[in-house]
Structures are given as structure tokens and as C-alpha cells.
Amino acid sequence: MIQLLKKINLFETLLEPELEKIGKLCRPETAAKGAVIFKEGDAGDRCYIILQGDVRISKFIPNIGEEALAVLKAGDYFGEMALIDNFPRSAHAIANTDAELLSINKTELDKILIMDHELGYKLLWAFTKTLSKRLRETNEKMAGFLAMTGGF
């Protein structure tokens, strides 16, 4: 499990004993192509790491349909906002292909974060960088959309 986790960007700064702690939290899951992993509005109680396959993060827009926000690949993770706040899911996660995933439960992760502040800091910093990157990408998409529609 440690060798697998080392390949995940989220865990790249972790030491082997820290990876062992995280490995104990991970639960394997599978999702067949087209399966809904979670829906926008669902309660978020875990995040997911993609081991194999692709997962599409989407919003459903009334009278328009599905708008794909991102297609995530092996090594990516999603649903991490559920580990940070207690708000409902902000988008759908759908298996774009058959996918092998690891899930990490919020309650179990919270126990480790309380007991190991250094590990907690590293993980929260990694989540912050991911959220910042995704916000910048969203800003760029919005700017492009507004430029195309004459909104600027």
C-alpha cells in the first residue's frame, strides 16, 4: 500500500510512517463505467483516490444538461472538500471508465489529524494547494466563457 500511496500527489511529502497511517484508512472501491460515485447535494463523508480509470466531475445545469468540469485520471483525487468542510457535495462524480478507487473516511482521517499535528499540517497544506489550483482553473474557464459571450 505504501508504494501505491507514494505515487499519489497528495501524499508526496509524507514519510513512510505517515504513509502507513494513511494506508490503514484506505478502503478499496470499484465503480463501473457510468456509475455515479456521488451526486451534487449528497452529504460528503469521504474523499477518493483514483488508482485506475477516469472519473468525470460534473454539474447538471437546468435546461442544458451535464457540464463536465474535469476528467480526473489515475493518481488524482477528488471529494477532498468533504474532508475540510461539512457542506454537501458541490458536483457529481461519475466513473468515465471502469475505475478502481481508494476511499478515505472523514471521521477516521479526523482522528489521525487530531493525534498527529505534523501529518495533519502536511495533508491540509496539500488540500489547500489543490483547491487553489482548481479555483485558478475555474477562474480561467470563466474568463474564457465570459470573453466568448461578450460578458467582459
PDB file of C-alpha atoms in Angstrom:
ATOM      1  CA  MET A   1       0.000   0.000   0.000  1.00  0.00           C
ATOM      2  CA  ILE A   2       2.850   2.416   0.821  1.00  0.00           C
ATOM      3  CA  GLN A   3       4.324   2.128  -2.686  1.00  0.00           C
ATOM      4  CA  LEU A   4       0.895   2.862  -4.144  1.00  0.00           C
ATOM      5  CA  LEU A   5       0.353   5.921  -1.933  1.00  0.00           C
ATOM      6  CA  LYS A   6       3.806   7.328  -2.726  1.00  0.00           C
ATOM      7  CA  LYS A   7       2.668   7.765  -6.343  1.00  0.00           C
ATOM      8  CA  ILE A   8      -0.258   9.987  -5.327  1.00  0.00           C
ATOM      9  CA  ASN A   9       0.461  13.716  -5.487  1.00  0.00           C
ATOM     10  CA  LEU A  10      -1.487  14.330  -2.282  1.00  0.00           C
ATOM     11  CA  PHE A  11       0.949  12.186  -0.308  1.00  0.00           C
ATOM     12  CA  GLU A  12       4.251  13.111  -1.979  1.00  0.00           C
ATOM     13  CA  THR A  13       5.644  14.897   1.109  1.00  0.00           C
ATOM     14  CA  LEU A  14       4.757  12.135   3.565  1.00  0.00           C
ATOM     15  CA  LEU A  15       7.305   9.902   5.252  1.00  0.00           C
ATOM     16  CA  GLU A  16       6.863   6.106   5.340  1.00  0.00           C
ATOM     17  CA  PRO A  17       5.407   6.006   8.900  1.00  0.00           C
ATOM     18  CA  GLU A  18       2.885   8.668   7.836  1.00  0.00           C
ATOM     19  CA  LEU A  19       2.029   6.721   4.685  1.00  0.00           C
ATOM     20  CA  GLU A  20       1.449   3.654   6.855  1.00  0.00           C
ATOM     21  CA  LYS A  21      -1.092   5.600   8.925  1.00  0.00           C
ATOM     22  CA  ILE A  22      -2.882   6.770   5.787  1.00  0.00           C
ATOM     23  CA  GLY A  23      -2.756   3.277   4.278  1.00  0.00           C
ATOM     24  CA  LYS A  24      -4.683   1.898   7.241  1.00  0.00           C
ATOM     25  CA  LEU A  25      -7.518   4.338   6.465  1.00  0.00           C
ATOM     26  CA  CYS A  26      -7.842   3.495   2.764  1.00  0.00           C
ATOM     27  CA  ARG A  27     -10.690   1.281   1.617  1.00  0.00           C
ATOM     28  CA  PRO A  28     -10.691  -0.180  -1.909  1.00  0.00           C
ATOM     29  CA  GLU A  29     -13.751   0.531  -4.042  1.00  0.00           C
ATOM     30  CA  THR A  30     -14.699  -0.082  -7.650  1.00  0.00           C
ATOM     31  CA  ALA A  31     -17.002   1.858  -9.931  1.00  0.00           C
ATOM     32  CA  ALA A  32     -18.259   0.557 -13.268  1.00  0.00           C
ATOM     33  CA  LYS A  33     -18.280   2.893 -16.251  1.00  0.00           C
ATOM     34  CA  GLY A  34     -21.194   5.312 -15.872  1.00  0.00           C
ATOM     35  CA  ALA A  35     -21.653   4.663 -12.143  1.00  0.00           C
ATOM     36  CA  VAL A  36     -22.412   7.710 -10.015  1.00  0.00           C
ATOM     37  CA  ILE A  37     -19.881   7.799  -7.176  1.00  0.00           C
ATOM     38  CA  PHE A  38     -21.667  10.714  -5.560  1.00  0.00           C
ATOM     39  CA  LYS A  39     -24.197  13.352  -6.561  1.00  0.00           C
ATOM     40  CA  GLU A  40     -24.183  17.096  -6.098  1.00  0.00           C
ATOM     41  CA  GLY A  41     -26.001  17.791  -2.840  1.00  0.00           C
ATOM     42  CA  ASP A  42     -25.055  14.472  -1.196  1.00  0.00           C
ATOM     43  CA  ALA A  43     -23.502  14.601   2.247  1.00  0.00           C
ATOM     44  CA  GLY A  44     -19.734  14.319   1.917  1.00  0.00           C
ATOM     45  CA  ASP A  45     -18.133  11.843   4.267  1.00  0.00           C
ATOM     46  CA  ARG A  46     -15.064  10.682   2.315  1.00  0.00           C
ATOM     47  CA  CYS A  47     -12.622  11.510  -0.426  1.00  0.00           C
ATOM     48  CA  TYR A  48     -11.436   9.249  -3.220  1.00  0.00           C
ATOM     49  CA  ILE A  49      -8.113   8.464  -4.852  1.00  0.00           C
ATOM     50  CA  ILE A  50      -8.122   7.069  -8.392  1.00  0.00           C
ATOM     51  CA  LEU A  51      -5.894   4.029  -8.818  1.00  0.00           C
ATOM     52  CA  GLN A  52      -7.119   3.098 -12.304  1.00  0.00           C
ATOM     53  CA  GLY A  53      -9.613   4.585 -14.717  1.00  0.00           C
ATOM     54  CA  ASP A  54     -11.115   8.030 -15.182  1.00  0.00           C
ATOM     55  CA  VAL A  55     -13.686   9.946 -13.133  1.00  0.00           C
ATOM     56  CA  ARG A  56     -15.705  12.854 -14.517  1.00  0.00           C
ATOM     57  CA  ILE A  57     -16.587  15.725 -12.194  1.00  0.00           C
ATOM     58  CA  SER A  58     -19.779  17.374 -13.483  1.00  0.00           C
ATOM     59  CA  LYS A  59     -22.523  19.846 -12.734  1.00  0.00           C
ATOM     60  CA  PHE A  60     -26.031  19.389 -14.092  1.00  0.00           C
ATOM     61  CA  ILE A  61     -27.363  22.677 -15.393  1.00  0.00           C
ATOM     62  CA  PRO A  62     -31.158  23.013 -15.687  1.00  0.00           C
ATOM     63  CA  ASN A  63     -32.406  23.049 -19.302  1.00  0.00           C
ATOM     64  CA  ILE A  64     -28.876  22.403 -20.561  1.00  0.00           C
ATOM     65  CA  GLY A  65     -27.714  19.097 -19.082  1.00  0.00           C
ATOM     66  CA  GLU A  66     -24.393  17.843 -17.834  1.00  0.00           C
ATOM     67  CA  GLU A  67     -21.375  20.146 -17.913  1.00  0.00           C
ATOM     68  CA  ALA A  68     -18.121  18.305 -17.308  1.00  0.00           C
ATOM     69  CA  LEU A  69     -15.812  20.360 -15.109  1.00  0.00           C
ATOM     70  CA  ALA A  70     -12.881  17.941 -15.179  1.00  0.00           C
ATOM     71  CA  VAL A  71     -11.887  14.412 -16.083  1.00  0.00           C
ATOM     72  CA  LEU A  72      -9.545  13.022 -13.444  1.00  0.00           C
ATOM     73  CA  LYS A  73      -7.125  10.164 -14.057  1.00  0.00           C
ATOM     74  CA  ALA A  74      -5.122   7.630 -12.058  1.00  0.00           C
ATOM     75  CA  GLY A  75      -3.169   9.398  -9.318  1.00  0.00           C
ATOM     76  CA  ASP A  76      -5.745  12.187  -8.970  1.00  0.00           C
ATOM     77  CA  TYR A  77      -8.095  12.546  -6.042  1.00  0.00           C
ATOM     78  CA  PHE A  78     -11.493  14.134  -5.573  1.00  0.00           C
ATOM     79  CA  GLY A  79     -14.091  14.793  -2.915  1.00  0.00           C
ATOM     80  CA  GLU A  80     -11.484  16.313  -0.623  1.00  0.00           C
ATOM     81  CA  MET A  81     -13.705  19.297   0.153  1.00  0.00           C
ATOM     82  CA  ALA A  82     -15.769  16.870   2.260  1.00  0.00           C
ATOM     83  CA  LEU A  83     -12.740  16.407   4.497  1.00  0.00           C
ATOM     84  CA  ILE A  84     -12.443  20.133   5.099  1.00  0.00           C
ATOM     85  CA  ASP A  85     -15.997  21.414   5.454  1.00  0.00           C
ATOM     86  CA  ASN A  86     -19.386  19.975   6.305  1.00  0.00           C
ATOM     87  CA  PHE A  87     -21.205  21.216   3.215  1.00  0.00           C
ATOM     88  CA  PRO A  88     -22.963  18.972   0.689  1.00  0.00           C
ATOM     89  CA  ARG A  89     -21.112  17.808  -2.419  1.00  0.00           C
ATOM     90  CA  SER A  90     -20.660  20.645  -4.915  1.00  0.00           C
ATOM     91  CA  ALA A  91     -20.710  18.450  -8.044  1.00  0.00           C
ATOM     92  CA  HIS A  92     -21.329  14.944  -9.337  1.00  0.00           C
ATOM     93  CA  ALA A  93     -18.555  12.350  -9.619  1.00  0.00           C
ATOM     94  CA  ILE A  94     -19.197   9.773 -12.340  1.00  0.00           C
ATOM     95  CA  ALA A  95     -16.969   6.907 -13.455  1.00  0.00           C
ATOM     96  CA  ASN A  96     -15.948   7.796 -17.009  1.00  0.00           C
ATOM     97  CA  THR A  97     -14.450   4.296 -17.357  1.00  0.00           C
ATOM     98  CA  ASP A  98     -14.344   1.309 -15.037  1.00  0.00           C
ATOM     99  CA  ALA A  99     -12.412   2.646 -12.069  1.00  0.00           C
ATOM    100  CA  GLU A 100     -10.506   1.331  -9.083  1.00  0.00           C
ATOM    101  CA  LEU A 101     -10.533   3.754  -6.179  1.00  0.00           C
ATOM    102  CA  LEU A 102      -9.400   4.127  -2.611  1.00  0.00           C
ATOM    103  CA  SER A 103     -11.691   5.972  -0.238  1.00  0.00           C
ATOM    104  CA  ILE A 104     -10.731   7.733   2.970  1.00  0.00           C
ATOM    105  CA  ASN A 105     -13.448   8.329   5.542  1.00  0.00           C
ATOM    106  CA  LYS A 106     -13.605  11.801   7.131  1.00  0.00           C
ATOM    107  CA  THR A 107     -14.181  10.506  10.673  1.00  0.00           C
ATOM    108  CA  GLU A 108     -11.162   8.215  10.530  1.00  0.00           C
ATOM    109  CA  LEU A 109      -8.955  10.897   8.994  1.00  0.00           C
ATOM    110  CA  ASP A 110     -10.053  13.430  11.623  1.00  0.00           C
ATOM    111  CA  LYS A 111      -8.813  11.071  14.369  1.00  0.00           C
ATOM    112  CA  ILE A 112      -5.345  10.972  12.807  1.00  0.00           C
ATOM    113  CA  LEU A 113      -5.267  14.752  12.247  1.00  0.00           C
ATOM    114  CA  ILE A 114      -6.042  15.348  15.915  1.00  0.00           C
ATOM    115  CA  MET A 115      -3.399  12.894  17.105  1.00  0.00           C
ATOM    116  CA  ASP A 116      -0.627  13.767  14.619  1.00  0.00           C
ATOM    117  CA  HIS A 117      -0.431  17.503  14.041  1.00  0.00           C
ATOM    118  CA  GLU A 118       2.551  17.325  11.672  1.00  0.00           C
ATOM    119  CA  LEU A 119       0.774  14.853   9.402  1.00  0.00           C
ATOM    120  CA  GLY A 120      -2.382  16.948   9.617  1.00  0.00           C
ATOM    121  CA  TYR A 121      -0.470  20.063   8.581  1.00  0.00           C
ATOM    122  CA  LYS A 122       1.060  18.290   5.572  1.00  0.00           C
ATOM    123  CA  LEU A 123      -2.296  16.963   4.402  1.00  0.00           C
ATOM    124  CA  LEU A 124      -4.158  20.225   4.891  1.00  0.00           C
ATOM    125  CA  TRP A 125      -1.426  22.090   3.028  1.00  0.00           C
ATOM    126  CA  ALA A 126      -1.708  19.622   0.121  1.00  0.00           C
ATOM    127  CA  PHE A 127      -5.505  20.058   0.087  1.00  0.00           C
ATOM    128  CA  THR A 128      -5.095  23.839   0.112  1.00  0.00           C
ATOM    129  CA  LYS A 129      -2.737  23.729  -2.878  1.00  0.00           C
ATOM    130  CA  THR A 130      -5.170  21.506  -4.771  1.00  0.00           C
ATOM    131  CA  LEU A 131      -8.143  23.736  -4.036  1.00  0.00           C
ATOM    132  CA  SER A 132      -6.161  26.813  -5.063  1.00  0.00           C
ATOM    133  CA  LYS A 133      -5.114  25.170  -8.342  1.00  0.00           C
ATOM    134  CA  ARG A 134      -8.683  24.137  -9.109  1.00  0.00           C
ATOM    135  CA  LEU A 135     -10.009  27.611  -8.295  1.00  0.00           C
ATOM    136  CA  ARG A 136      -7.470  29.167 -10.679  1.00  0.00           C
ATOM    137  CA  GLU A 137      -8.510  26.731 -13.426  1.00  0.00           C
ATOM    138  CA  THR A 138     -12.163  27.594 -12.825  1.00  0.00           C
ATOM    139  CA  ASN A 139     -11.367  31.316 -12.983  1.00  0.00           C
ATOM    140  CA  GLU A 140      -9.618  30.824 -16.329  1.00  0.00           C
ATOM    141  CA  LYS A 141     -12.573  28.852 -17.707  1.00  0.00           C
ATOM    142  CA  MET A 142     -14.994  31.525 -16.527  1.00  0.00           C
ATOM    143  CA  ALA A 143     -12.899  34.287 -18.074  1.00  0.00           C
ATOM    144  CA  GLY A 144     -12.826  32.381 -21.377  1.00  0.00           C
ATOM    145  CA  PHE A 145     -16.576  31.793 -21.238  1.00  0.00           C
ATOM    146  CA  LEU A 146     -17.294  35.463 -20.489  1.00  0.00           C
ATOM    147  CA  ALA A 147     -14.988  36.575 -23.301  1.00  0.00           C
ATOM    148  CA  MET A 148     -16.832  34.289 -25.747  1.00  0.00           C
ATOM    149  CA  THR A 149     -20.266  35.516 -24.676  1.00  0.00           C
ATOM    150  CA  GLY A 150     -19.308  39.193 -24.593  1.00  0.00           C
ATOM    151  CA  GLY A 151     -19.567  39.320 -20.814  1.00  0.00           C
ATOM    152  CA  PHE A 152     -16.305  41.257 -20.494  1.00  0.00           C
TER     153      PHE A 152
END
